[in-house]
């Protein structure tokens, strides 16, 4: 039986319910560079990134017209912010990881914050496993070198409960891939970019207003006025 999953971030008390897409992804937040669990959907023509266990007001919105008016590099950079979800390292499978393996490790910060940043496994200090309440528990220690975040470049020894395994498989989310592929086709085509911009503007309502049924955060990302 696998260990209790490690949470990707501190939960909010009684978070609001909402409809989410099927695929759970890792998303690297532009604000702090940390990785969070997220799901995506397309609403009013825009890509909506919904952070798990966080209020809807913190969702990220991406306007296809703005992306199409930028560059292929910007679209590629947005695509690189997504990856297949990184599962926690199972206590019983700690021997499967080898030095050089890419990891996503929890990083305790001030104010009881816990964020996940990428690191590389440098070495493993094995120890005899035990059984607690019928489950295998791993006391091994892992030396990691941070490659991202406030401790980038430094080394730290961590336990299995802080380690998630970065997956090499490509993102297979059809909603995300269709949106980004569509934006890529718009690149360099001014007429199509203008059409997309008009569609997004119409969705935001006349004279910059926000529709009554607009989801939380829509006006923040699109600059519409309430």
mmCIF file of N, CA, C and O in Angstrom, residues 105-207:
data_model
loop_
_atom_site.group_PDB
_atom_site.id
_atom_site.type_symbol
_atom_site.label_atom_id
_atom_site.label_comp_id
_atom_site.label_asym_id
_atom_site.label_seq_id
_atom_site.Cartn_x
_atom_site.Cartn_y
_atom_site.Cartn_z
ATOM 1 N N UNK A 105 11.090 18.858 -5.311
ATOM 2 C CA UNK A 105 11.241 18.681 -3.867
ATOM 3 C C UNK A 105 10.571 19.832 -3.125
ATOM 4 O O UNK A 105 10.664 20.998 -3.540
ATOM 5 N N UNK A 106 9.909 19.505 -2.026
ATOM 6 C CA UNK A 106 9.274 20.553 -1.231
ATOM 7 C C UNK A 106 10.333 21.392 -0.533
ATOM 8 O O UNK A 106 11.337 20.879 -0.045
ATOM 9 N N UNK A 107 10.086 22.693 -0.501
ATOM 10 C CA UNK A 107 11.045 23.643 0.067
ATOM 11 C C UNK A 107 10.332 24.473 1.133
ATOM 12 O O UNK A 107 9.541 25.366 0.810
ATOM 13 N N UNK A 108 10.580 24.190 2.415
ATOM 14 C CA UNK A 108 9.950 24.984 3.478
ATOM 15 C C UNK A 108 10.487 26.416 3.468
ATOM 16 O O UNK A 108 11.693 26.639 3.395
ATOM 17 N N UNK A 109 9.583 27.376 3.547
ATOM 18 C CA UNK A 109 9.957 28.781 3.544
ATOM 19 C C UNK A 109 9.399 29.456 4.789
ATOM 20 O O UNK A 109 8.681 28.845 5.583
ATOM 21 N N UNK A 110 9.721 30.718 4.956
ATOM 22 C CA UNK A 110 9.231 31.459 6.116
ATOM 23 C C UNK A 110 7.708 31.530 6.102
ATOM 24 O O UNK A 110 7.071 31.493 5.041
ATOM 25 N N UNK A 111 7.132 31.651 7.280
ATOM 26 C CA UNK A 111 5.685 31.763 7.383
ATOM 27 C C UNK A 111 4.954 30.465 7.138
ATOM 28 O O UNK A 111 3.801 30.467 6.697
ATOM 29 N N UNK A 112 5.618 29.334 7.395
ATOM 30 C CA UNK A 112 5.014 28.008 7.216
ATOM 31 C C UNK A 112 4.625 27.729 5.769
ATOM 32 O O UNK A 112 3.751 26.896 5.501
ATOM 33 N N UNK A 113 5.248 28.433 4.825
ATOM 34 C CA UNK A 113 4.990 28.174 3.411
ATOM 35 C C UNK A 113 5.744 26.929 2.970
ATOM 36 O O UNK A 113 6.863 26.670 3.419
ATOM 37 N N UNK A 114 5.135 26.170 2.072
ATOM 38 C CA UNK A 114 5.765 24.980 1.516
ATOM 39 C C UNK A 114 5.563 25.016 0.009
ATOM 40 O O UNK A 114 4.435 24.913 -0.475
ATOM 41 N N UNK A 115 6.662 25.180 -0.725
ATOM 42 C CA UNK A 115 6.585 25.244 -2.178
ATOM 43 C C UNK A 115 7.500 24.187 -2.783
ATOM 44 O O UNK A 115 8.449 23.736 -2.146
ATOM 45 N N UNK A 116 7.196 23.813 -4.021
ATOM 46 C CA UNK A 116 7.961 22.775 -4.701
ATOM 47 C C UNK A 116 8.823 23.381 -5.807
ATOM 48 O O UNK A 116 8.327 24.142 -6.648
ATOM 49 N N UNK A 117 10.117 23.019 -5.777
ATOM 50 C CA UNK A 117 11.056 23.467 -6.801
ATOM 51 C C UNK A 117 11.846 22.269 -7.320
ATOM 52 O O UNK A 117 11.978 21.248 -6.634
ATOM 53 N N UNK A 118 12.406 22.422 -8.510
ATOM 54 C CA UNK A 118 13.168 21.333 -9.113
ATOM 55 C C UNK A 118 14.547 21.195 -8.481
ATOM 56 O O UNK A 118 15.157 22.177 -8.034
ATOM 57 N N UNK A 119 15.023 19.956 -8.465
ATOM 58 C CA UNK A 119 16.343 19.636 -7.932
ATOM 59 C C UNK A 119 16.857 18.396 -8.656
ATOM 60 O O UNK A 119 16.112 17.728 -9.380
ATOM 61 N N UNK A 120 18.128 18.097 -8.454
ATOM 62 C CA UNK A 120 18.751 16.903 -9.034
ATOM 63 C C UNK A 120 19.280 16.043 -7.899
ATOM 64 O O UNK A 120 19.878 16.557 -6.945
ATOM 65 N N UNK A 121 19.052 14.742 -7.993
ATOM 66 C CA UNK A 121 19.544 13.826 -6.966
ATOM 67 C C UNK A 121 21.051 13.650 -7.100
ATOM 68 O O UNK A 121 21.555 13.290 -8.163
ATOM 69 N N UNK A 122 21.771 13.910 -6.009
ATOM 70 C CA UNK A 122 23.221 13.756 -6.002
ATOM 71 C C UNK A 122 23.642 12.402 -5.431
ATOM 72 O O UNK A 122 24.516 11.737 -5.973
ATOM 73 N N UNK A 123 23.032 11.988 -4.336
ATOM 74 C CA UNK A 123 23.406 10.717 -3.712
ATOM 75 C C UNK A 123 22.293 10.240 -2.792
ATOM 76 O O UNK A 123 21.413 11.015 -2.397
ATOM 77 N N UNK A 124 22.347 8.943 -2.464
ATOM 78 C CA UNK A 124 21.366 8.327 -1.575
ATOM 79 C C UNK A 124 22.098 7.646 -0.430
ATOM 80 O O UNK A 124 23.094 6.942 -0.644
ATOM 81 N N UNK A 125 21.622 7.867 0.789
ATOM 82 C CA UNK A 125 22.154 7.190 1.962
ATOM 83 C C UNK A 125 21.106 6.177 2.416
ATOM 84 O O UNK A 125 20.160 6.522 3.125
ATOM 85 N N UNK A 126 21.246 4.909 1.987
ATOM 86 C CA UNK A 126 20.213 3.908 2.286
ATOM 87 C C UNK A 126 20.164 3.541 3.759
ATOM 88 O O UNK A 126 21.159 3.633 4.485
ATOM 89 N N UNK A 127 18.982 3.131 4.189
ATOM 90 C CA UNK A 127 18.770 2.669 5.558
ATOM 91 C C UNK A 127 17.713 1.575 5.525
ATOM 92 O O UNK A 127 16.910 1.493 4.586
ATOM 93 N N UNK A 128 17.730 0.728 6.546
ATOM 94 C CA UNK A 128 16.784 -0.385 6.599
ATOM 95 C C UNK A 128 15.355 0.136 6.747
ATOM 96 O O UNK A 128 15.074 0.970 7.606
ATOM 97 N N UNK A 129 14.474 -0.363 5.901
ATOM 98 C CA UNK A 129 13.073 0.044 5.954
ATOM 99 C C UNK A 129 12.358 -0.651 7.109
ATOM 100 O O UNK A 129 12.743 -1.742 7.538
ATOM 101 N N UNK A 130 11.312 -0.009 7.597
ATOM 102 C CA UNK A 130 10.504 -0.591 8.654
ATOM 103 C C UNK A 130 9.052 -0.664 8.234
ATOM 104 O O UNK A 130 8.668 -0.181 7.159
ATOM 105 N N UNK A 131 8.228 -1.258 9.066
ATOM 106 C CA UNK A 131 6.796 -1.372 8.814
ATOM 107 C C UNK A 131 6.058 -0.619 9.915
ATOM 108 O O UNK A 131 6.261 -0.875 11.106
ATOM 109 N N UNK A 132 5.223 0.321 9.512
ATOM 110 C CA UNK A 132 4.432 1.111 10.449
ATOM 111 C C UNK A 132 2.966 0.995 10.041
ATOM 112 O O UNK A 132 2.597 1.360 8.918
ATOM 113 N N UNK A 133 2.147 0.461 10.960
ATOM 114 C CA UNK A 133 0.720 0.271 10.679
ATOM 115 C C UNK A 133 0.508 -0.522 9.391
ATOM 116 O O UNK A 133 -0.390 -0.230 8.592
ATOM 117 N N UNK A 134 1.367 -1.500 9.179
ATOM 118 C CA UNK A 134 1.227 -2.364 8.013
ATOM 119 C C UNK A 134 1.770 -1.794 6.724
ATOM 120 O O UNK A 134 1.645 -2.425 5.669
ATOM 121 N N UNK A 135 2.392 -0.621 6.769
ATOM 122 C CA UNK A 135 2.924 0.014 5.567
ATOM 123 C C UNK A 135 4.440 0.145 5.666
ATOM 124 O O UNK A 135 4.986 0.425 6.733
ATOM 125 N N UNK A 136 5.102 -0.041 4.534
ATOM 126 C CA UNK A 136 6.551 0.102 4.493
ATOM 127 C C UNK A 136 6.926 1.576 4.595
ATOM 128 O O UNK A 136 6.341 2.425 3.921
ATOM 129 N N UNK A 137 7.896 1.866 5.444
ATOM 130 C CA UNK A 137 8.358 3.238 5.619
ATOM 131 C C UNK A 137 9.845 3.325 5.312
ATOM 132 O O UNK A 137 10.629 2.470 5.715
ATOM 133 N N UNK A 138 10.210 4.375 4.597
ATOM 134 C CA UNK A 138 11.583 4.555 4.136
ATOM 135 C C UNK A 138 12.291 5.626 4.969
ATOM 136 O O UNK A 138 11.894 6.796 4.944
ATOM 137 N N UNK A 139 13.372 5.258 5.686
ATOM 138 C CA UNK A 139 14.141 6.241 6.452
ATOM 139 C C UNK A 139 15.387 6.726 5.698
ATOM 140 O O UNK A 139 16.229 7.421 6.274
ATOM 141 N N UNK A 140 15.509 6.341 4.421
ATOM 142 C CA UNK A 140 16.688 6.737 3.642
ATOM 143 C C UNK A 140 16.764 8.260 3.532
ATOM 144 O O UNK A 140 15.759 8.963 3.639
ATOM 145 N N UNK A 141 17.972 8.734 3.293
ATOM 146 C CA UNK A 141 18.185 10.169 3.119
ATOM 147 C C UNK A 141 18.707 10.420 1.706
ATOM 148 O O UNK A 141 19.468 9.621 1.148
ATOM 149 N N UNK A 142 18.281 11.543 1.135
ATOM 150 C CA UNK A 142 18.611 11.871 -0.245
ATOM 151 C C UNK A 142 19.277 13.242 -0.291
ATOM 152 O O UNK A 142 18.704 14.226 0.194
ATOM 153 N N UNK A 143 20.459 13.294 -0.862
ATOM 154 C CA UNK A 143 21.134 14.575 -1.041
ATOM 155 C C UNK A 143 20.751 15.130 -2.405
ATOM 156 O O UNK A 143 20.970 14.475 -3.433
ATOM 157 N N UNK A 144 20.159 16.316 -2.411
ATOM 158 C CA UNK A 144 19.717 16.923 -3.664
ATOM 159 C C UNK A 144 20.423 18.260 -3.868
ATOM 160 O O UNK A 144 20.818 18.931 -2.916
ATOM 161 N N UNK A 145 20.566 18.615 -5.124
ATOM 162 C CA UNK A 145 21.102 19.931 -5.489
ATOM 163 C C UNK A 145 19.967 20.721 -6.129
ATOM 164 O O UNK A 145 19.423 20.336 -7.154
ATOM 165 N N UNK A 146 19.619 21.828 -5.496
ATOM 166 C CA UNK A 146 18.527 22.651 -6.004
ATOM 167 C C UNK A 146 18.923 23.292 -7.329
ATOM 168 O O UNK A 146 20.008 23.858 -7.462
ATOM 169 N N UNK A 147 18.042 23.217 -8.320
ATOM 170 C CA UNK A 147 18.282 23.873 -9.607
ATOM 171 C C UNK A 147 17.363 25.067 -9.816
ATOM 172 O O UNK A 147 17.557 25.843 -10.751
ATOM 173 N N UNK A 148 16.358 25.210 -8.954
ATOM 174 C CA UNK A 148 15.418 26.326 -9.044
ATOM 175 C C UNK A 148 15.088 26.816 -7.642
ATOM 176 O O UNK A 148 15.396 26.158 -6.644
ATOM 177 N N UNK A 149 14.455 27.976 -7.584
ATOM 178 C CA UNK A 149 13.974 28.478 -6.306
ATOM 179 C C UNK A 149 15.003 29.259 -5.521
ATOM 180 O O UNK A 149 16.123 29.495 -5.987
ATOM 181 N N UNK A 150 14.657 29.654 -4.303
ATOM 182 C CA UNK A 150 15.538 30.510 -3.491
ATOM 183 C C UNK A 150 16.827 29.825 -3.061
ATOM 184 O O UNK A 150 17.766 30.504 -2.650
ATOM 185 N N UNK A 151 16.891 28.487 -3.142
ATOM 186 C CA UNK A 151 18.102 27.770 -2.733
ATOM 187 C C UNK A 151 18.872 27.205 -3.923
ATOM 188 O O UNK A 151 19.701 26.307 -3.765
ATOM 189 N N UNK A 152 18.600 27.709 -5.114
ATOM 190 C CA UNK A 152 19.239 27.197 -6.326
ATOM 191 C C UNK A 152 20.758 27.194 -6.194
ATOM 192 O O UNK A 152 21.360 28.178 -5.757
ATOM 193 N N UNK A 153 21.367 26.058 -6.555
ATOM 194 C CA UNK A 153 22.815 25.915 -6.490
ATOM 195 C C UNK A 153 23.317 25.295 -5.202
ATOM 196 O O UNK A 153 24.461 24.834 -5.142
ATOM 197 N N UNK A 154 22.490 25.257 -4.168
ATOM 198 C CA UNK A 154 22.910 24.700 -2.885
ATOM 199 C C UNK A 154 22.488 23.239 -2.770
ATOM 200 O O UNK A 154 21.669 22.740 -3.540
ATOM 201 N N UNK A 155 23.057 22.546 -1.783
ATOM 202 C CA UNK A 155 22.762 21.136 -1.537
ATOM 203 C C UNK A 155 21.951 21.014 -0.256
ATOM 204 O O UNK A 155 22.068 21.830 0.663
ATOM 205 N N UNK A 156 21.135 19.962 -0.193
ATOM 206 C CA UNK A 156 20.352 19.718 1.012
ATOM 207 C C UNK A 156 20.051 18.228 1.122
ATOM 208 O O UNK A 156 19.861 17.541 0.113
ATOM 209 N N UNK A 157 20.003 17.736 2.351
ATOM 210 C CA UNK A 157 19.635 16.345 2.593
ATOM 211 C C UNK A 157 18.174 16.299 3.015
ATOM 212 O O UNK A 157 17.764 17.002 3.945
ATOM 213 N N UNK A 158 17.376 15.473 2.328
ATOM 214 C CA UNK A 158 15.938 15.438 2.573
ATOM 215 C C UNK A 158 15.468 13.998 2.741
ATOM 216 O O UNK A 158 16.166 13.048 2.375
ATOM 217 N N UNK A 159 14.254 13.842 3.282
ATOM 218 C CA UNK A 159 13.639 12.534 3.425
ATOM 219 C C UNK A 159 12.687 12.249 2.278
ATOM 220 O O UNK A 159 12.337 13.136 1.489
ATOM 221 N N UNK A 160 12.231 11.007 2.193
ATOM 222 C CA UNK A 160 11.383 10.583 1.083
ATOM 223 C C UNK A 160 10.076 11.368 1.037
ATOM 224 O O UNK A 160 9.489 11.563 -0.038
ATOM 225 N N UNK A 161 9.605 11.840 2.190
ATOM 226 C CA UNK A 161 8.323 12.545 2.236
ATOM 227 C C UNK A 161 8.348 13.878 1.506
ATOM 228 O O UNK A 161 7.297 14.467 1.237
ATOM 229 N N UNK A 162 9.541 14.365 1.154
ATOM 230 C CA UNK A 162 9.649 15.651 0.463
ATOM 231 C C UNK A 162 9.909 15.505 -1.031
ATOM 232 O O UNK A 162 10.003 16.508 -1.744
ATOM 233 N N UNK A 163 10.010 14.279 -1.509
ATOM 234 C CA UNK A 163 10.479 14.048 -2.877
ATOM 235 C C UNK A 163 9.350 13.630 -3.811
ATOM 236 O O UNK A 163 8.560 12.730 -3.495
ATOM 237 N N UNK A 164 9.284 14.275 -4.969
ATOM 238 C CA UNK A 164 8.418 13.855 -6.070
ATOM 239 C C UNK A 164 9.298 13.600 -7.289
ATOM 240 O O UNK A 164 10.364 14.210 -7.441
ATOM 241 N N UNK A 165 8.853 12.701 -8.149
ATOM 242 C CA UNK A 165 9.656 12.274 -9.296
ATOM 243 C C UNK A 165 9.161 12.942 -10.578
ATOM 244 O O UNK A 165 8.010 12.741 -10.987
ATOM 245 N N UNK A 166 10.025 13.721 -11.211
ATOM 246 C CA UNK A 166 9.674 14.390 -12.464
ATOM 247 C C UNK A 166 9.580 13.351 -13.572
ATOM 248 O O UNK A 166 10.475 12.518 -13.744
ATOM 249 N N UNK A 167 8.485 13.397 -14.331
ATOM 250 C CA UNK A 167 8.243 12.431 -15.398
ATOM 251 C C UNK A 167 8.792 12.944 -16.731
ATOM 252 O O UNK A 167 8.719 14.138 -17.035
ATOM 253 N N UNK A 168 9.332 12.024 -17.523
ATOM 254 C CA UNK A 168 9.884 12.405 -18.820
ATOM 255 C C UNK A 168 8.841 12.367 -19.932
ATOM 256 O O UNK A 168 9.080 12.880 -21.026
ATOM 257 N N UNK A 169 7.685 11.783 -19.669
ATOM 258 C CA UNK A 169 6.653 11.669 -20.696
ATOM 259 C C UNK A 169 6.077 13.041 -21.033
ATOM 260 O O UNK A 169 5.902 13.889 -20.154
ATOM 261 N N UNK A 170 5.775 13.293 -22.311
ATOM 262 C CA UNK A 170 5.231 14.596 -22.707
ATOM 263 C C UNK A 170 3.812 14.793 -22.205
ATOM 264 O O UNK A 170 3.102 13.833 -21.888
ATOM 265 N N UNK A 171 3.397 16.049 -22.132
ATOM 266 C CA UNK A 171 2.040 16.377 -21.706
ATOM 267 C C UNK A 171 1.050 15.886 -22.760
ATOM 268 O O UNK A 171 1.202 16.165 -23.953
ATOM 269 N N UNK A 172 0.033 15.163 -22.308
ATOM 270 C CA UNK A 172 -0.957 14.599 -23.219
ATOM 271 C C UNK A 172 -2.331 15.244 -23.064
ATOM 272 O O UNK A 172 -3.313 14.712 -23.568
ATOM 273 N N UNK A 173 -2.410 16.369 -22.368
ATOM 274 C CA UNK A 173 -3.705 17.000 -22.142
ATOM 275 C C UNK A 173 -4.242 17.572 -23.455
ATOM 276 O O UNK A 173 -3.641 18.480 -24.032
ATOM 277 N N UNK A 174 -5.374 17.077 -23.958
ATOM 278 C CA UNK A 174 -5.874 17.534 -25.262
ATOM 279 C C UNK A 174 -6.315 18.991 -25.264
ATOM 280 O O UNK A 174 -6.181 19.679 -26.281
ATOM 281 N N UNK A 175 -6.853 19.477 -24.140
ATOM 282 C CA UNK A 175 -7.297 20.874 -24.070
ATOM 283 C C UNK A 175 -6.101 21.809 -24.203
ATOM 284 O O UNK A 175 -6.111 22.765 -24.993
ATOM 285 N N UNK A 176 -5.053 21.543 -23.446
ATOM 286 C CA UNK A 176 -3.863 22.384 -23.490
ATOM 287 C C UNK A 176 -3.194 22.325 -24.857
ATOM 288 O O UNK A 176 -2.838 23.362 -25.441
ATOM 289 N N UNK A 177 -3.020 21.128 -25.382
ATOM 290 C CA UNK A 177 -2.329 20.981 -26.663
ATOM 291 C C UNK A 177 -3.097 21.651 -27.799
ATOM 292 O O UNK A 177 -2.502 22.303 -28.664
ATOM 293 N N UNK A 178 -4.414 21.513 -27.791
ATOM 294 C CA UNK A 178 -5.209 22.138 -28.851
ATOM 295 C C UNK A 178 -5.113 23.658 -28.779
ATOM 296 O O UNK A 178 -4.988 24.337 -29.810
ATOM 297 N N UNK A 179 -5.159 24.202 -27.560
ATOM 298 C CA UNK A 179 -5.068 25.656 -27.408
ATOM 299 C C UNK A 179 -3.710 26.166 -27.894
ATOM 300 O O UNK A 179 -3.633 27.110 -28.691
ATOM 301 N N UNK A 180 -2.627 25.559 -27.419
ATOM 302 C CA UNK A 180 -1.293 26.039 -27.783
ATOM 303 C C UNK A 180 -0.990 25.807 -29.261
ATOM 304 O O UNK A 180 -0.345 26.642 -29.905
ATOM 305 N N UNK A 181 -1.455 24.693 -29.811
ATOM 306 C CA UNK A 181 -1.255 24.452 -31.243
ATOM 307 C C UNK A 181 -2.017 25.483 -32.068
ATOM 308 O O UNK A 181 -1.534 25.953 -33.104
ATOM 309 N N UNK A 182 -3.220 25.854 -31.587
ATOM 310 C CA UNK A 182 -3.995 26.866 -32.291
ATOM 311 C C UNK A 182 -3.321 28.225 -32.256
ATOM 312 O O UNK A 182 -3.310 28.955 -33.255
ATOM 313 N N UNK A 183 -2.737 28.581 -31.108
ATOM 314 C CA UNK A 183 -2.023 29.852 -31.001
ATOM 315 C C UNK A 183 -0.806 29.856 -31.918
ATOM 316 O O UNK A 183 -0.500 30.865 -32.563
ATOM 317 N N UNK A 184 -0.120 28.730 -31.997
ATOM 318 C CA UNK A 184 1.051 28.637 -32.869
ATOM 319 C C UNK A 184 0.673 28.916 -34.318
ATOM 320 O O UNK A 184 1.416 29.579 -35.056
ATOM 321 N N UNK A 185 -0.501 28.441 -34.738
ATOM 322 C CA UNK A 185 -0.955 28.679 -36.107
ATOM 323 C C UNK A 185 -1.278 30.151 -36.344
ATOM 324 O O UNK A 185 -1.206 30.639 -37.474
ATOM 325 N N UNK A 186 -1.668 30.854 -35.268
ATOM 326 C CA UNK A 186 -1.994 32.275 -35.405
ATOM 327 C C UNK A 186 -0.753 33.156 -35.514
ATOM 328 O O UNK A 186 -0.839 34.293 -35.968
ATOM 329 N N UNK A 187 0.390 32.642 -35.079
ATOM 330 C CA UNK A 187 1.608 33.451 -35.070
ATOM 331 C C UNK A 187 1.934 33.969 -36.471
ATOM 332 O O UNK A 187 1.934 33.233 -37.446
ATOM 333 N N UNK A 188 2.206 35.248 -36.543
ATOM 334 C CA UNK A 188 2.596 35.837 -37.812
ATOM 335 C C UNK A 188 1.439 36.166 -38.726
ATOM 336 O O UNK A 188 1.642 36.726 -39.801
ATOM 337 N N UNK A 189 0.208 35.841 -38.322
ATOM 338 C CA UNK A 189 -0.962 36.141 -39.146
ATOM 339 C C UNK A 189 -1.736 37.265 -38.477
ATOM 340 O O UNK A 189 -2.530 37.041 -37.578
ATOM 341 N N UNK A 190 -1.509 38.483 -38.895
ATOM 342 C CA UNK A 190 -2.120 39.640 -38.252
ATOM 343 C C UNK A 190 -3.631 39.625 -38.309
ATOM 344 O O UNK A 190 -4.310 40.006 -37.364
ATOM 345 N N UNK A 191 -4.213 39.185 -39.437
ATOM 346 C CA UNK A 191 -5.665 39.191 -39.565
ATOM 347 C C UNK A 191 -6.313 38.232 -38.578
ATOM 348 O O UNK A 191 -7.291 38.550 -37.920
ATOM 349 N N UNK A 192 -5.753 37.034 -38.477
ATOM 350 C CA UNK A 192 -6.326 36.062 -37.548
ATOM 351 C C UNK A 192 -6.136 36.525 -36.114
ATOM 352 O O UNK A 192 -6.987 36.320 -35.265
ATOM 353 N N UNK A 193 -4.986 37.149 -35.836
ATOM 354 C CA UNK A 193 -4.748 37.651 -34.492
ATOM 355 C C UNK A 193 -5.765 38.712 -34.119
ATOM 356 O O UNK A 193 -6.274 38.750 -33.007
ATOM 357 N N UNK A 194 -6.097 39.585 -35.093
ATOM 358 C CA UNK A 194 -7.083 40.623 -34.833
ATOM 359 C C UNK A 194 -8.456 40.016 -34.592
ATOM 360 O O UNK A 194 -9.213 40.462 -33.731
ATOM 361 N N UNK A 195 -8.798 38.977 -35.372
ATOM 362 C CA UNK A 195 -10.090 38.316 -35.187
ATOM 363 C C UNK A 195 -10.196 37.700 -33.800
ATOM 364 O O UNK A 195 -11.211 37.829 -33.118
ATOM 365 N N UNK A 196 -9.130 37.029 -33.375
ATOM 366 C CA UNK A 196 -9.131 36.427 -32.039
ATOM 367 C C UNK A 196 -9.276 37.488 -30.969
ATOM 368 O O UNK A 196 -9.991 37.314 -29.984
ATOM 369 N N UNK A 197 -8.606 38.632 -31.161
ATOM 370 C CA UNK A 197 -8.691 39.708 -30.184
ATOM 371 C C UNK A 197 -10.110 40.244 -30.089
ATOM 372 O O UNK A 197 -10.607 40.550 -29.008
ATOM 373 N N UNK A 198 -10.795 40.362 -31.254
ATOM 374 C CA UNK A 198 -12.169 40.844 -31.253
ATOM 375 C C UNK A 198 -13.091 39.883 -30.521
ATOM 376 O O UNK A 198 -13.996 40.292 -29.795
ATOM 377 N N UNK A 199 -12.858 38.575 -30.700
ATOM 378 C CA UNK A 199 -13.690 37.580 -30.033
ATOM 379 C C UNK A 199 -13.522 37.654 -28.521
ATOM 380 O O UNK A 199 -14.494 37.576 -27.768
ATOM 381 N N UNK A 200 -12.278 37.811 -28.069
ATOM 382 C CA UNK A 200 -12.036 37.925 -26.633
ATOM 383 C C UNK A 200 -12.653 39.204 -26.093
ATOM 384 O O UNK A 200 -13.261 39.232 -25.029
ATOM 385 N N UNK A 201 -12.517 40.298 -26.865
ATOM 386 C CA UNK A 201 -13.087 41.563 -26.420
ATOM 387 C C UNK A 201 -14.596 41.498 -26.313
ATOM 388 O O UNK A 201 -15.196 42.033 -25.382
ATOM 389 N N UNK A 202 -15.239 40.822 -27.274
ATOM 390 C CA UNK A 202 -16.692 40.685 -27.232
ATOM 391 C C UNK A 202 -17.125 39.889 -26.020
ATOM 392 O O UNK A 202 -18.140 40.179 -25.391
ATOM 393 N N UNK A 203 -16.347 38.872 -25.678
ATOM 394 C CA UNK A 203 -16.681 38.051 -24.514
ATOM 395 C C UNK A 203 -16.598 38.850 -23.229
ATOM 396 O O UNK A 203 -17.278 38.556 -22.251
ATOM 397 N N UNK A 204 -15.752 39.857 -23.203
ATOM 398 C CA UNK A 204 -15.608 40.679 -22.000
ATOM 399 C C UNK A 204 -16.725 41.695 -21.847
ATOM 400 O O UNK A 204 -16.798 42.394 -20.840
ATOM 401 N N UNK A 205 -17.578 41.809 -22.874
ATOM 402 C CA UNK A 205 -18.720 42.704 -22.746
ATOM 403 C C UNK A 205 -18.471 44.059 -23.387
ATOM 404 O O UNK A 205 -17.338 44.451 -23.650
ATOM 405 N N UNK A 206 -19.539 44.762 -23.663
ATOM 406 C CA UNK A 206 -19.434 46.062 -24.306
ATOM 407 C C UNK A 206 -18.751 47.074 -23.400
ATOM 408 O O UNK A 206 -18.924 47.061 -22.190
ATOM 409 N N UNK A 207 -17.976 47.975 -24.024
ATOM 410 C CA UNK A 207 -17.298 49.074 -23.338
ATOM 411 C C UNK A 207 -16.420 48.594 -22.191
ATOM 412 O O UNK A 207 -16.293 49.250 -21.164
#
